Short mmCIF file of C-alpha atoms and ligand atoms in Angstrom, two decimals:
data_model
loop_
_atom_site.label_atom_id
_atom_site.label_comp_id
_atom_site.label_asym_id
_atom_site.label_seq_id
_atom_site.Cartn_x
_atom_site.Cartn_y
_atom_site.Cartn_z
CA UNK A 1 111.97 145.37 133.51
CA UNK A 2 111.55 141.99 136.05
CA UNK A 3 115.51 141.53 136.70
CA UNK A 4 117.90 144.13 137.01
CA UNK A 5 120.52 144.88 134.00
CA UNK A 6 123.45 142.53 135.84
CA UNK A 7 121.26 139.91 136.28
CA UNK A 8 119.79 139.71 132.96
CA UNK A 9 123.39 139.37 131.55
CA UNK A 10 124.00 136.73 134.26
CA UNK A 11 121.11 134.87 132.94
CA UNK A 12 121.68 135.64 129.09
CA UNK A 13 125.31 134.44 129.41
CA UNK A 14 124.06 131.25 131.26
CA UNK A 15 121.74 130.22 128.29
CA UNK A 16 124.68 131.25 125.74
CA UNK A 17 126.72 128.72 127.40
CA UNK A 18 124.06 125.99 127.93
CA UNK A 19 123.00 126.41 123.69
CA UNK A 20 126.88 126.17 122.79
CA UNK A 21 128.03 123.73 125.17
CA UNK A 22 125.55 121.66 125.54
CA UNK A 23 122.70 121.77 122.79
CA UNK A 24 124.76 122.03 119.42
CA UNK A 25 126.43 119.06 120.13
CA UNK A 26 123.47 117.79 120.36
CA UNK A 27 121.44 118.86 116.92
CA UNK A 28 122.89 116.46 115.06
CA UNK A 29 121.87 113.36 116.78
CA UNK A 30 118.16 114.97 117.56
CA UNK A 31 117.84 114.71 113.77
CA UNK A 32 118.53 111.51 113.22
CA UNK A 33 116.24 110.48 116.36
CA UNK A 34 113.57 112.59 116.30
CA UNK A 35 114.00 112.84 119.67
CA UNK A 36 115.45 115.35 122.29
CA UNK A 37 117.12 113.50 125.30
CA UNK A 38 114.92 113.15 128.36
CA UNK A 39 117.79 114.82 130.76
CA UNK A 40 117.56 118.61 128.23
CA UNK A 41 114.02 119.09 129.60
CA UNK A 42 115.21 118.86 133.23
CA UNK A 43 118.29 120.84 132.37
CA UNK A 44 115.72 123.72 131.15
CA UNK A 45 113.30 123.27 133.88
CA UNK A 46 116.33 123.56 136.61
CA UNK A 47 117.53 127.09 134.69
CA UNK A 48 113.89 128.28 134.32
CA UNK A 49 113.39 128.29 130.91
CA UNK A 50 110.20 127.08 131.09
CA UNK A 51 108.54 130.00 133.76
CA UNK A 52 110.29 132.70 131.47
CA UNK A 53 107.20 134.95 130.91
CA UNK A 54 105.14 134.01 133.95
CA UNK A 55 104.78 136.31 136.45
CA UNK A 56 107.23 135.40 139.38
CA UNK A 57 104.30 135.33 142.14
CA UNK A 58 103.48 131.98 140.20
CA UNK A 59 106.75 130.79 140.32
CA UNK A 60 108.11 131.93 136.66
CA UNK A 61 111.11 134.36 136.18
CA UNK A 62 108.59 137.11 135.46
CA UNK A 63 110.51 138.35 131.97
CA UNK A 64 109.40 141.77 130.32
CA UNK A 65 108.81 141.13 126.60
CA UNK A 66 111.91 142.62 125.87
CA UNK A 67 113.60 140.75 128.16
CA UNK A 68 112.05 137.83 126.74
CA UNK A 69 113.18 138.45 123.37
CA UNK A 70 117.04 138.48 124.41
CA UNK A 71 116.49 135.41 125.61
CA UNK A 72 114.26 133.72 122.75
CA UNK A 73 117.28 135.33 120.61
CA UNK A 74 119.68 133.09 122.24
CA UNK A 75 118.16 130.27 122.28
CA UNK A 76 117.36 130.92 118.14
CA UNK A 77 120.59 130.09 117.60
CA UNK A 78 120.43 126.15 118.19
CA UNK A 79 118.12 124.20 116.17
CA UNK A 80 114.58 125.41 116.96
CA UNK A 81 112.56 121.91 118.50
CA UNK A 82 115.36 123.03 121.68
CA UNK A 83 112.84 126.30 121.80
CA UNK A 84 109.86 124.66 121.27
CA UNK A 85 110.31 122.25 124.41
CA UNK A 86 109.96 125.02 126.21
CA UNK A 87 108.11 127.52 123.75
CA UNK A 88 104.42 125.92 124.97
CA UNK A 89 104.29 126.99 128.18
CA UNK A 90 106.40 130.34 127.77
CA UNK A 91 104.00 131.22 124.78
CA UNK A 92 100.63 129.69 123.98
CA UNK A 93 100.20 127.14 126.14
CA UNK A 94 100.45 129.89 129.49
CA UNK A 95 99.76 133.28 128.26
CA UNK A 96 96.04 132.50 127.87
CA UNK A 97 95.89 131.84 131.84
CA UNK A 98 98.34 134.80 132.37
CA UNK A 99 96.51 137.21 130.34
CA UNK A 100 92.79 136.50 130.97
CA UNK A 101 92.42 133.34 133.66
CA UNK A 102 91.10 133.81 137.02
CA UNK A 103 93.20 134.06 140.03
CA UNK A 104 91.79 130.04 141.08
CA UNK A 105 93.21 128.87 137.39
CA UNK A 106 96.40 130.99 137.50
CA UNK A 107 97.10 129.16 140.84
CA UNK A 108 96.13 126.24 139.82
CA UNK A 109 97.92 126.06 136.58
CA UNK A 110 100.82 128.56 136.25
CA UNK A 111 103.17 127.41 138.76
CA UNK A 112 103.52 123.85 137.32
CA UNK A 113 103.42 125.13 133.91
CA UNK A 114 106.72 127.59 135.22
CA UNK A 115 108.22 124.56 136.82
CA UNK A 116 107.84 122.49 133.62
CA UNK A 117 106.51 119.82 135.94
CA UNK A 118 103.24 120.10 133.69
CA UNK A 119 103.04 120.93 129.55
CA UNK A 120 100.62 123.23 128.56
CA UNK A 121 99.18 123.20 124.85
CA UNK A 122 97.19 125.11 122.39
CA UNK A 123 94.26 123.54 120.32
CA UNK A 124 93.15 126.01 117.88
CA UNK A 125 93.81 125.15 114.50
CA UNK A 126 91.41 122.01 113.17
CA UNK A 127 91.03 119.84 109.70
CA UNK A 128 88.32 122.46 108.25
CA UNK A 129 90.18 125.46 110.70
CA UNK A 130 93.87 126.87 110.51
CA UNK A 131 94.08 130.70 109.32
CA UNK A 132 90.39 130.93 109.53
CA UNK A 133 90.60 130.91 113.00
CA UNK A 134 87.08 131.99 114.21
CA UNK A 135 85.53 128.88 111.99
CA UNK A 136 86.19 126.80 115.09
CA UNK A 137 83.94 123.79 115.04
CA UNK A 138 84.88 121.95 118.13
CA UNK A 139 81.46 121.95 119.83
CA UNK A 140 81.04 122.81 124.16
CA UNK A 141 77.73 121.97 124.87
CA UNK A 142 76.32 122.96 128.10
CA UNK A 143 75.77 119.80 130.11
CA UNK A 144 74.14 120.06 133.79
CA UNK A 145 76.78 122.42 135.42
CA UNK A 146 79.50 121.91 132.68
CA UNK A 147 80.75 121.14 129.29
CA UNK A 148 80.76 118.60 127.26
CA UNK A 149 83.85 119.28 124.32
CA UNK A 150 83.45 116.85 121.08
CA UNK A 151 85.95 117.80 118.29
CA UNK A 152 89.87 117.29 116.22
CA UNK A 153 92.14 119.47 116.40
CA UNK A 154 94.88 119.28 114.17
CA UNK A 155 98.73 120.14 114.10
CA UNK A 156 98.90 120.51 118.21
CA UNK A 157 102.57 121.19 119.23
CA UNK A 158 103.74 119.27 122.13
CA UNK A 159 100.10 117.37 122.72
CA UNK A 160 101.96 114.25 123.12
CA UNK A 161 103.28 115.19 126.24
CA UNK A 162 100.72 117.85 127.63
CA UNK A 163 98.90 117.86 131.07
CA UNK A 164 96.49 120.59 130.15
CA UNK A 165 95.40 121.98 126.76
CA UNK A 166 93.56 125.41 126.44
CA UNK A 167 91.07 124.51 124.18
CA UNK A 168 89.21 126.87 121.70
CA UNK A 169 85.45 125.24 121.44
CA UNK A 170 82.22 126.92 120.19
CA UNK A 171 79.39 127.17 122.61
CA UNK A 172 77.23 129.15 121.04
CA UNK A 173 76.65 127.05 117.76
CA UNK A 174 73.88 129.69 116.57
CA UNK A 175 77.03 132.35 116.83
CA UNK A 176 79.91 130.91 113.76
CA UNK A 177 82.09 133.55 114.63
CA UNK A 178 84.51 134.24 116.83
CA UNK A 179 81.87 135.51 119.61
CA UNK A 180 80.48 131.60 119.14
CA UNK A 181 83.73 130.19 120.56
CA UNK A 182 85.07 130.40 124.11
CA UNK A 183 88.96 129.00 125.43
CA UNK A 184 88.71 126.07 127.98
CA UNK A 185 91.77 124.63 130.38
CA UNK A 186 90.92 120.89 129.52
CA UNK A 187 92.88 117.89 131.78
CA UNK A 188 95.05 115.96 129.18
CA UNK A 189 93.99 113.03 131.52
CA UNK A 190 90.06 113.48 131.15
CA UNK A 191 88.42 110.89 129.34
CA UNK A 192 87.62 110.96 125.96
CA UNK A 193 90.68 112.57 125.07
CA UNK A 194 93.45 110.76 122.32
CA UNK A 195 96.01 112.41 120.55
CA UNK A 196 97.13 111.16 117.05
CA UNK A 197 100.41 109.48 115.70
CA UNK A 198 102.83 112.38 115.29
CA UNK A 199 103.38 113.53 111.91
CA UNK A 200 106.27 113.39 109.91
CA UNK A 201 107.56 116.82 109.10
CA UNK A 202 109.90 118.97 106.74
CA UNK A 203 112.22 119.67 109.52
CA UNK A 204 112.08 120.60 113.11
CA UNK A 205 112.90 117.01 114.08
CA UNK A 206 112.76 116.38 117.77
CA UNK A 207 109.31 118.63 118.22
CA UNK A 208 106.32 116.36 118.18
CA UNK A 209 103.06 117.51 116.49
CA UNK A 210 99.92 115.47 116.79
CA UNK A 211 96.22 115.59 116.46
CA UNK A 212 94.32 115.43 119.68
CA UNK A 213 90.76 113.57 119.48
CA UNK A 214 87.83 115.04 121.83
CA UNK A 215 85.20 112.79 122.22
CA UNK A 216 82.27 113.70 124.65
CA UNK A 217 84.53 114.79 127.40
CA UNK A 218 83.09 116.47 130.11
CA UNK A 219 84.51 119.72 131.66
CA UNK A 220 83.41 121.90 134.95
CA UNK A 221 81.96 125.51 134.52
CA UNK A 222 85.30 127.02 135.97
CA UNK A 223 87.57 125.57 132.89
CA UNK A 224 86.30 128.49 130.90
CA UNK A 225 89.54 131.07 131.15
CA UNK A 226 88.34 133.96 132.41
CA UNK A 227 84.67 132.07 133.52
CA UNK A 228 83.17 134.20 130.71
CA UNK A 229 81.66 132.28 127.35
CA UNK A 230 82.11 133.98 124.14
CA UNK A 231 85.53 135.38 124.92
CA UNK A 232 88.03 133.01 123.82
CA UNK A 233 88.65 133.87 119.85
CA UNK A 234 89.90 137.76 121.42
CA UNK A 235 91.88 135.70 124.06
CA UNK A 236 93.48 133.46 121.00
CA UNK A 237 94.06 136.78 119.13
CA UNK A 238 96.01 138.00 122.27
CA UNK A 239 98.23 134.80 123.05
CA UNK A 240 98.76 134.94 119.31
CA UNK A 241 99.96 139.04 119.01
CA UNK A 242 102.51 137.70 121.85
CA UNK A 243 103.38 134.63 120.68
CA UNK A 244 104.69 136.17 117.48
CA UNK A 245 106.91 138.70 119.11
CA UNK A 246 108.85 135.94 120.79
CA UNK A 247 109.38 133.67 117.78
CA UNK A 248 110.52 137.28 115.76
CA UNK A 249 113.30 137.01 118.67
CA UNK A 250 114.08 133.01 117.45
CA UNK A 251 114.05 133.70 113.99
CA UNK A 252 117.11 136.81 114.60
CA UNK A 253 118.46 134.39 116.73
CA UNK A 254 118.58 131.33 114.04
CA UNK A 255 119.88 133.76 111.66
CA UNK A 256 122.55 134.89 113.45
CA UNK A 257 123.57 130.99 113.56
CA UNK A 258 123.29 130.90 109.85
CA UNK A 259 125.54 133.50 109.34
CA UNK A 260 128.13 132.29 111.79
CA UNK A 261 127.79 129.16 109.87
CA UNK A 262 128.40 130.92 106.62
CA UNK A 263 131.26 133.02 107.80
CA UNK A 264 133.39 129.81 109.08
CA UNK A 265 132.66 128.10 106.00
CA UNK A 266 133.71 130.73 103.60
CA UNK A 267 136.92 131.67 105.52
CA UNK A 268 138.32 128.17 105.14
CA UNK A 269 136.88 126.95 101.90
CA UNK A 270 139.11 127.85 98.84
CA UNK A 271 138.13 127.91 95.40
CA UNK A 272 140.35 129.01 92.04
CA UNK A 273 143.09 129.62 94.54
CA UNK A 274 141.32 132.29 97.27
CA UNK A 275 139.07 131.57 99.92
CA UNK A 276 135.27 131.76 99.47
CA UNK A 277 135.33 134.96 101.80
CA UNK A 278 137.69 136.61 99.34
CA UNK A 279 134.60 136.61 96.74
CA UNK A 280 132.48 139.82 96.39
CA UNK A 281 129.50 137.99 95.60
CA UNK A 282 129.84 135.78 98.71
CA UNK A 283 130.81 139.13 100.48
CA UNK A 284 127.22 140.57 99.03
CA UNK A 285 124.98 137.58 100.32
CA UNK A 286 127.08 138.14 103.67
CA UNK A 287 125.85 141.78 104.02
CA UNK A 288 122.50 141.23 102.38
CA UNK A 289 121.69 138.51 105.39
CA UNK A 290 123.62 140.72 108.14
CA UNK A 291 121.89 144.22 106.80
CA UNK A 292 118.07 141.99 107.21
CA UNK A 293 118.67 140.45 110.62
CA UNK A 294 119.46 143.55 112.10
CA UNK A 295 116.42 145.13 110.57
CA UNK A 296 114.84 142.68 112.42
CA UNK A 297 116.61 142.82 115.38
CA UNK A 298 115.34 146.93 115.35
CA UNK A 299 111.61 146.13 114.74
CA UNK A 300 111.65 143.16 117.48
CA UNK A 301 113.28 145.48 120.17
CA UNK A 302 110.89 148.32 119.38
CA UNK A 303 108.01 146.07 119.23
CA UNK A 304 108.92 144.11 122.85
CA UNK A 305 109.12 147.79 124.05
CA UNK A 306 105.68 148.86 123.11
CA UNK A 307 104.48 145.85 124.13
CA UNK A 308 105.94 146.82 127.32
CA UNK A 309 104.54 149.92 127.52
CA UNK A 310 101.26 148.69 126.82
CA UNK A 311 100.68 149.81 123.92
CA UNK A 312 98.73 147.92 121.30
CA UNK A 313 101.46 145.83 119.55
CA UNK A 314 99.06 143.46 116.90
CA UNK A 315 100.24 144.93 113.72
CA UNK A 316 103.94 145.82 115.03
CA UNK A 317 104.10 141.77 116.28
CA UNK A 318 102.44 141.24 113.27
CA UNK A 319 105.41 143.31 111.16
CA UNK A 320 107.88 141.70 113.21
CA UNK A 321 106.61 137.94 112.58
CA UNK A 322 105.94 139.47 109.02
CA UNK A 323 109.59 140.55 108.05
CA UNK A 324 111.79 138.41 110.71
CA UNK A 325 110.69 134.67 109.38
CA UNK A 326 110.70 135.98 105.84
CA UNK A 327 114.28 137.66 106.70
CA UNK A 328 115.55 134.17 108.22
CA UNK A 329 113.99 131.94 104.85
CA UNK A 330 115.90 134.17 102.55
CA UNK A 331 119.35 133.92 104.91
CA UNK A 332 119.16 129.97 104.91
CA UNK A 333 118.29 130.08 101.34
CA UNK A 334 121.88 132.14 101.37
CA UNK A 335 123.79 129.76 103.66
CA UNK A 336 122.56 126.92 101.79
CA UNK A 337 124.24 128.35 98.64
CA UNK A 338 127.16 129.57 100.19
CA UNK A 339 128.37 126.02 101.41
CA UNK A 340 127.25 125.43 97.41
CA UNK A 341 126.77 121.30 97.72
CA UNK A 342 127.81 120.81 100.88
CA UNK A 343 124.70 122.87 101.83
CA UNK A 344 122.82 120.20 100.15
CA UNK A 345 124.07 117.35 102.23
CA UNK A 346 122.44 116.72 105.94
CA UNK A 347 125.53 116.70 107.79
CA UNK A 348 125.84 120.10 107.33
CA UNK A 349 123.89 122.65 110.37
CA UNK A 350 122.50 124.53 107.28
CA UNK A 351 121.03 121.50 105.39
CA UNK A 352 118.53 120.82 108.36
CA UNK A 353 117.82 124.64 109.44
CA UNK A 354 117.25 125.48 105.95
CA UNK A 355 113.95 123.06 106.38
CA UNK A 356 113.21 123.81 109.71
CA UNK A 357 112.75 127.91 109.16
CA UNK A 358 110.54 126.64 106.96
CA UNK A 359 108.23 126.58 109.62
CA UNK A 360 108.18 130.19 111.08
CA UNK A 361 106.39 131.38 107.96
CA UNK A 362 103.37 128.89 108.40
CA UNK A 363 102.72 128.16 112.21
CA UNK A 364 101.26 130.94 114.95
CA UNK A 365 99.63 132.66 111.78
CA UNK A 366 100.96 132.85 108.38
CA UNK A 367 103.06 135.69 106.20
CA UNK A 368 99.66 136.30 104.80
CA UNK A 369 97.29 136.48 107.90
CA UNK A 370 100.46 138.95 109.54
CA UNK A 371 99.87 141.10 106.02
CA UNK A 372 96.20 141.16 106.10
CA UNK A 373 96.64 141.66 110.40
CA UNK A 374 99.29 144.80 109.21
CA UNK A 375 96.82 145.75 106.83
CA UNK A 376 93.37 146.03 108.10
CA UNK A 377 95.17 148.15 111.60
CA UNK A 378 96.26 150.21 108.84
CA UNK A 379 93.50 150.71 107.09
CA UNK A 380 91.53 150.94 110.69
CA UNK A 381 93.76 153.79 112.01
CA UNK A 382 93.31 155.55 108.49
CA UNK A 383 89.43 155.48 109.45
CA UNK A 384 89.69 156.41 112.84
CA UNK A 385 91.67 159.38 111.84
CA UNK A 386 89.68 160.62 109.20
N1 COS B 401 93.45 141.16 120.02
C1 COS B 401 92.24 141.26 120.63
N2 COS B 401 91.08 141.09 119.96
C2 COS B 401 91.15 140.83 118.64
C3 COS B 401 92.38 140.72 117.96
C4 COS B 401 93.56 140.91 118.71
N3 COS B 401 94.77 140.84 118.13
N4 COS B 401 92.14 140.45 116.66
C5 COS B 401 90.80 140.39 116.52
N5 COS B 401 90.21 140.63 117.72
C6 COS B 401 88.77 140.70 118.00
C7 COS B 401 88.14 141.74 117.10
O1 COS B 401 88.20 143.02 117.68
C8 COS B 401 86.73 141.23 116.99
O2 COS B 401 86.02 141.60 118.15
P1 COS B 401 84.51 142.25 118.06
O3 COS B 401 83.70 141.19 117.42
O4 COS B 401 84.17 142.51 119.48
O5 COS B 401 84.66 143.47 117.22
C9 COS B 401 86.88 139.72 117.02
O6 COS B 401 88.15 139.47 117.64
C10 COS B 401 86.89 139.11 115.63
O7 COS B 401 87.92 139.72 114.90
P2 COS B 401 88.00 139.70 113.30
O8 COS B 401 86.64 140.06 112.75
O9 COS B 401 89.17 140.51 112.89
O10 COS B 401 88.23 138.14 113.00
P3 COS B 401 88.47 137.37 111.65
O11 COS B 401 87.64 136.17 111.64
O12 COS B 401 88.33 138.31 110.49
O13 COS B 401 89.99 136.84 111.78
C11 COS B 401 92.38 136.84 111.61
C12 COS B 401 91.07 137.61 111.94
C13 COS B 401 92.43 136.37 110.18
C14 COS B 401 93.47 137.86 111.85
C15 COS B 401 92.52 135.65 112.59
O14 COS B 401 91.61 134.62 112.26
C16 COS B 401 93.92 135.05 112.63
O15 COS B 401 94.83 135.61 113.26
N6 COS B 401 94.11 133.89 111.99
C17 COS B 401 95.36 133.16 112.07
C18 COS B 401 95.27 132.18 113.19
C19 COS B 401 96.63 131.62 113.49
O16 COS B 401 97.60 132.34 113.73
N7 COS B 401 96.70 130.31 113.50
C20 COS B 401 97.94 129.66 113.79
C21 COS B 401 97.69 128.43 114.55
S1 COS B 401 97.70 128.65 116.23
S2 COS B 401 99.56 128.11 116.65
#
């Protein structure tokens, strides 16, 4: 553990506060504008938010993963672009540095990216590559004593406002798998570099996801993470396995929201004389959504605690990921018809989070890349054991 028991409640309670009192009064209006006020980011910065899980010699709060999950919980239960402000540089946009960058990058880069004075982001995913992940086709061709990156890579969260992207490139193009591609730390300010309109999305309003357009730009040896070609795919993999533990944590987090919604709706709306809460089969949907999020609540904790202990955690992150965005899509799909058509209607919290979980089933790896992830370490340790 990085903080002591106190102090984690100290720091828990302050970001219960800060999503109740200040960022759900704010959902509604970063909805309609598609846009998160500019003072929230310096609000985060100021508590931390954004150094949660880098190591405090860099200037971050240092968080264990299972510390990280309390927090991720918390801040689940406000509408989820809040999270993703931050959720770059606590998650992929960082943990590639953290986990495999050399000590000159992790100075370089990690105490900015704590500060939030700088906004990392991830370009994997591209127009021909999203859960194929090793079919990377953005090219790194040596060039004198660098790189020169040509590529599109599609979907980027927060690339509209990023100083530095880790970049996934291929440069070995004989090699098209993942040994072919290796993770770069490219300057958002190099030329040759555009990023796209943003799209228009389901939900999620307020997080900004845009193509980003290399054309012949030229990087130094030393952006390689690590300095070592060939590795980046295994350090994707990595920031990935992570990365899914701490949106498990927003998804119990969001559900728990959901439920509170449902509860204060159905103990003040009445219908044929008794209130909505009086109905068994509200009562059933109730219990159904409470029994699942604290099944997922279980499998995050025990997963943040192997990850702690260093064990392997890609199929239990994957199992969390798996069960806890499935779990939170089947307790909006609840809420929604609990509120019956007032669920329907936008003014309502669960109208808009009912299309915004939408999104934990798709992005950092799909429910079907986390079943064929669970699967083939199954199948694996079956082997190995044989
Ligand atoms: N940690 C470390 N290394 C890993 C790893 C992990 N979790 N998973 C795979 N690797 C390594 C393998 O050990 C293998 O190394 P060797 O070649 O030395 O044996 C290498 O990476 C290739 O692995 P594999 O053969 O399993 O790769 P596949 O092409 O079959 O892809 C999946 C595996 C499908 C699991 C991967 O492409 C994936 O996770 N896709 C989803 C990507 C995603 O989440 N995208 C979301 C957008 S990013 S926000």
């Amino acid at each position: 553990m990085a903080l002591d028991q106190e102090t984690l409640n100290q720091f828990t309670d302050t970001v219960r506060r800060y999503v109740t009192e200040r960022l759900i009064p704010l959902e509604e209006q970063v909805s309609r504008e598609d846009a998160i006020p500019e003072e929230v980011s310096q609000e985060m910065a100021e508590m931390g938010l954004y150094g949660l899980s880098i190591p405090e010699e860099y200037g971050g709060l240092g968080l264990s993963m299972s510390e990280e999950v309390v927090i991720g919980n918390e801040l689940g239960h406000t509408a989820p672009c809040f999270r993703s402000l931050i959720g770059t540089n606590v998650g992929i946009g960082s943990q590639a540095i953290v986990m495999d960058g050399t000590e000159d990058q992790k100075r370089d880069y990690l105490p900015r990216l704590a500060s939030g004075e700088l906004v990392g982001s991830f370009c994997l995913t591209e127009p021909d590559s999203g859960s194929d992940a090793a079919s990377v086709r953005t090219s790194a061709k040596k060039d004198g004593n660098g790189y020169v990156l040509n590529g599109t890579k599609r979907f980027i969260t927060n690339s509209t406002k990023a100083g530095v992207f880790t970049v996934m490139a291929r440069t070995d193009p004989d090699n098209k798998g993942a040994g072919g591609i290796s993770a770069f730390l490219v300057d958002a300010r190099s030329p040759g570099i555009s990023t796209g309109k943003p799209y228009k999305k389901m939900g999620q309003q307020g997080t900004h996801v845009a193509d980003v357009i290399f054309e012949d730009v030229k990087v130094p040896a030393d952006a390689i993470i690590g300095g070592v070609e060939g590795q980046g795919f295994k350090t994707a993999m990595k920031v990935l396995d992570r990365g899914r533990l701490h949106l498990s944590s927003v998804c119990i987090g969001m559900a728990d929201r959901l439920i509170n919604e449902c509860l204060g709706y159905a103990t003040e709306r009445k219908q044929f004389g008794q209130l909505l809460s009086d109905f068994q089969l509200i009562q059933a949907m109730l219990a159904d959504s409470k029994t699942e999020a604290y099944a997922a609540e279980a499998m995050v904790k025990d997963a943040a605690a192997k990850f702690d202990a260093g064990e392997n955690t890609a199929m239990v992150a994957a199992c969390a990921k798996y069960y806890a965005s499935e779990m939170v899509g089947r307790v909006a799909d609840r809420a929604v018809q609990i509120h019956g058509g007032a669920g329907y209607i936008n003014e309502y919290a669960v109208e808009r989070f009912y299309r915004d979980v939408r999104l934990f089933r798709i992005y950092e790896g799909t429910s079907q890349i986390q079943q064929i992830v669970i699967a083939r370490n199954m199948l694996r340790a079956h082997a190995a054991s044989r």
